Short mmCIF file of C-alpha atoms and ligand atoms in Angstrom, two decimals:
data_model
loop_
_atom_site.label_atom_id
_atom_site.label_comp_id
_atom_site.label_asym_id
_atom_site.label_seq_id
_atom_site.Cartn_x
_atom_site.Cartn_y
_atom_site.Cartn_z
CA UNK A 1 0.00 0.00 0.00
CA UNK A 2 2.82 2.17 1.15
CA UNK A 3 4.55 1.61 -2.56
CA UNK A 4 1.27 2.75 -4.42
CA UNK A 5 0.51 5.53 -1.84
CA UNK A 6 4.14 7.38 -3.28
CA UNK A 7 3.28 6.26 -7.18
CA UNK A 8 -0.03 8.28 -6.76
CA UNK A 9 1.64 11.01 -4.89
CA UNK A 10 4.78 11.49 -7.59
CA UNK A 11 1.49 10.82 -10.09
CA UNK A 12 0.10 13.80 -8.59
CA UNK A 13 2.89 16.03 -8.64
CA UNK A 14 3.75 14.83 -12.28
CA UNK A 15 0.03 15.87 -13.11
CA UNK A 16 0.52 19.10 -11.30
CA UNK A 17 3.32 20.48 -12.57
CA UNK A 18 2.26 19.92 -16.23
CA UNK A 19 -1.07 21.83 -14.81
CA UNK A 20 0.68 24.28 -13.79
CA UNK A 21 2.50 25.10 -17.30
CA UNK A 22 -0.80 26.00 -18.29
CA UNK A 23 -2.82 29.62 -18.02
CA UNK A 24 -4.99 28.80 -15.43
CA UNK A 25 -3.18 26.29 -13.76
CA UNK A 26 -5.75 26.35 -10.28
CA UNK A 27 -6.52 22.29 -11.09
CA UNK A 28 -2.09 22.48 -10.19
CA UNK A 29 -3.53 23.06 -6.45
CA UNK A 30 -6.15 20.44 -6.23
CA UNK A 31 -3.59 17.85 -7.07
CA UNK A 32 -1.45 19.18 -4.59
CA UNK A 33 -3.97 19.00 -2.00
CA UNK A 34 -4.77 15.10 -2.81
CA UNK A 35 -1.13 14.49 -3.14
CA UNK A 36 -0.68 15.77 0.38
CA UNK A 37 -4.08 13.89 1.26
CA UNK A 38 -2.81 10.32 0.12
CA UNK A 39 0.28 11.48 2.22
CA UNK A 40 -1.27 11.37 5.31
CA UNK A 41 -3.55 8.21 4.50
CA UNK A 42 -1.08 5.81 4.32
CA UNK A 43 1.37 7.26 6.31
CA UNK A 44 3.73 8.63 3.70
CA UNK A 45 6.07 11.54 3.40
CA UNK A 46 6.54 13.78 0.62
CA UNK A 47 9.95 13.63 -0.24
CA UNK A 48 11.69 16.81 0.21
CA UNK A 49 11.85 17.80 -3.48
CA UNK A 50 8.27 17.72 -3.81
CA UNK A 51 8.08 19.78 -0.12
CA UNK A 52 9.76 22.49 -2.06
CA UNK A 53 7.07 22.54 -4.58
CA UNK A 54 3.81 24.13 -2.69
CA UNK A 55 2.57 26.40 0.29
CA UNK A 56 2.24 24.47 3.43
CA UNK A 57 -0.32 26.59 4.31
CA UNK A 58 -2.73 26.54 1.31
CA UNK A 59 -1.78 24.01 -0.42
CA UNK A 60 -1.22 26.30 -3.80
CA UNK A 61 1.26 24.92 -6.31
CA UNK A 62 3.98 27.37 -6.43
CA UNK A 63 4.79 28.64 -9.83
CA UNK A 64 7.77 31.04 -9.35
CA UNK A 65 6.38 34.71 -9.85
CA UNK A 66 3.08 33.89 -10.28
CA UNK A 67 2.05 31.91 -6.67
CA UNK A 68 5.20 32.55 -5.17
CA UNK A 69 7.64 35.34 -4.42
CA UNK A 70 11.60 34.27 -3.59
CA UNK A 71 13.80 36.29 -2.42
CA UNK A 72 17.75 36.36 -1.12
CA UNK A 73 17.80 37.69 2.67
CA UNK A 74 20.76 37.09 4.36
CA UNK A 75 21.60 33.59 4.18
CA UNK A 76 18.61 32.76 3.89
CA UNK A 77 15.89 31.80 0.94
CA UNK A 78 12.33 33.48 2.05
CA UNK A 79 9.87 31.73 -0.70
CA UNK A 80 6.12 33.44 -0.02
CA UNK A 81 3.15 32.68 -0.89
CA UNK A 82 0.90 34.82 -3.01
CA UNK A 83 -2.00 33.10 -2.64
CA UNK A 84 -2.02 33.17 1.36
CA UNK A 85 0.99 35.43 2.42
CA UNK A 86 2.67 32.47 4.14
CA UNK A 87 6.46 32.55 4.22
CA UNK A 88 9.13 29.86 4.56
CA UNK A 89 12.30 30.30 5.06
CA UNK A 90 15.09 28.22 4.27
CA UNK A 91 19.06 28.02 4.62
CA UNK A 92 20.63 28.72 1.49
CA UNK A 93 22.99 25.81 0.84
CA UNK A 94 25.85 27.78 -1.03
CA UNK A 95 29.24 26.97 -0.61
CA UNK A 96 29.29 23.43 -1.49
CA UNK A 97 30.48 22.46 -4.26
CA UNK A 98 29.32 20.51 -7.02
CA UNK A 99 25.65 21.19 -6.28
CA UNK A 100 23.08 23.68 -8.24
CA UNK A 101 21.32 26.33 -6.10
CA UNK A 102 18.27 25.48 -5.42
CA UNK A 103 15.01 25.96 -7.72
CA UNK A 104 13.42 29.54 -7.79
CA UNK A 105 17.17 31.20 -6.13
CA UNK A 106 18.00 33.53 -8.86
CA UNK A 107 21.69 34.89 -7.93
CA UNK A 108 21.63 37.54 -10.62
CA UNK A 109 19.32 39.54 -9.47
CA UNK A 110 20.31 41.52 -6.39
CA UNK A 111 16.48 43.12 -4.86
CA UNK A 112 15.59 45.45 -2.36
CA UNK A 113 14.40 44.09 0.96
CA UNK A 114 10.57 43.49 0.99
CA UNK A 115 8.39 43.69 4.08
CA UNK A 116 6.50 40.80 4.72
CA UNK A 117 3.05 41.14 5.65
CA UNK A 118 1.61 37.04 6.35
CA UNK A 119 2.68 35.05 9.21
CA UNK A 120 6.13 34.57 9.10
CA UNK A 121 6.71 30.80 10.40
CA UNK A 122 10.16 29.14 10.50
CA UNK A 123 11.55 26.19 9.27
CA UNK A 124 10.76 24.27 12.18
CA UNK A 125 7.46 24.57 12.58
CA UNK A 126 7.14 24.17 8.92
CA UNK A 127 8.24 20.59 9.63
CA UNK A 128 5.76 20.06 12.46
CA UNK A 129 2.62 21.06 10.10
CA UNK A 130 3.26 17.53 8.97
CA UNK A 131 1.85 14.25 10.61
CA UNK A 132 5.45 14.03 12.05
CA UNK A 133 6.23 10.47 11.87
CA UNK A 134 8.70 8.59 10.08
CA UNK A 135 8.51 6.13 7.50
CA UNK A 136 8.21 2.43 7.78
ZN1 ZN B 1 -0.26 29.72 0.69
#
């Protein structure tokens, strides 16, 4: 059950992100939403390049500049949402090499600081908003 609980979700990301290609790519959220759905089911994390995709708090697929905002502050990577105002903020793993920076970070494009005006939650709470347990 647990193997065709991740098929179905990576199914419903697959579906998703060719939804969200499109111009009104709202049917990109519903899949989101029963991705994370079959997630909790059976039990079954998202893996962590999927996490990156969508708002924890809506469940809106982000689409870079058009759901979601990113921006360089710090060290850090503040992704927020447009649909909901939720932030998430996340360590900027530069420095090591060999590895790409991670999707939405554009480096060439230096941008004034924004204020924030959603709840601003931090990484570890973003974790908790899950069911919490490990897998099987
Ligand atoms: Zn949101």
């Amino acid at each position: 059950m647990v193997r065709i609980a991740r098929e179905r979700i990576a199914d419903l990301f697959a579906l998703a992100e060719r939804e969200a290609g499109r111009p009104d790519g709202r049917l990109a959220d519903r899949y989101v939403q029963l991705a994370r759905r079959v997630g909790t089911r059976y039990n079954v994390r998202l893996l962590t390049e999927y996490r990156e995709l969508y708002c924890r708090g809506c469940s809106t697929y982000w689409v870079e500049g058009r759901t979601v905002r990113t921006r360089l502050r710090g060290s850090r990577r503040v992704r927020t949402c447009l649909s909901c105002g939720r932030s998430r903020r996340t360590p900027i793993p530069l420095g090591r090499p060999g590895t790409a920076p991670p999707a939405g970070i554009n480096l060439s494009s230096p941008r004034e600081e924004e204020v924030l005006v959603g709840p601003v939650s931090d990484e570890e709470e973003e974790l908790a908003d899950e069911d919490g347990s490990e897998e099987a």
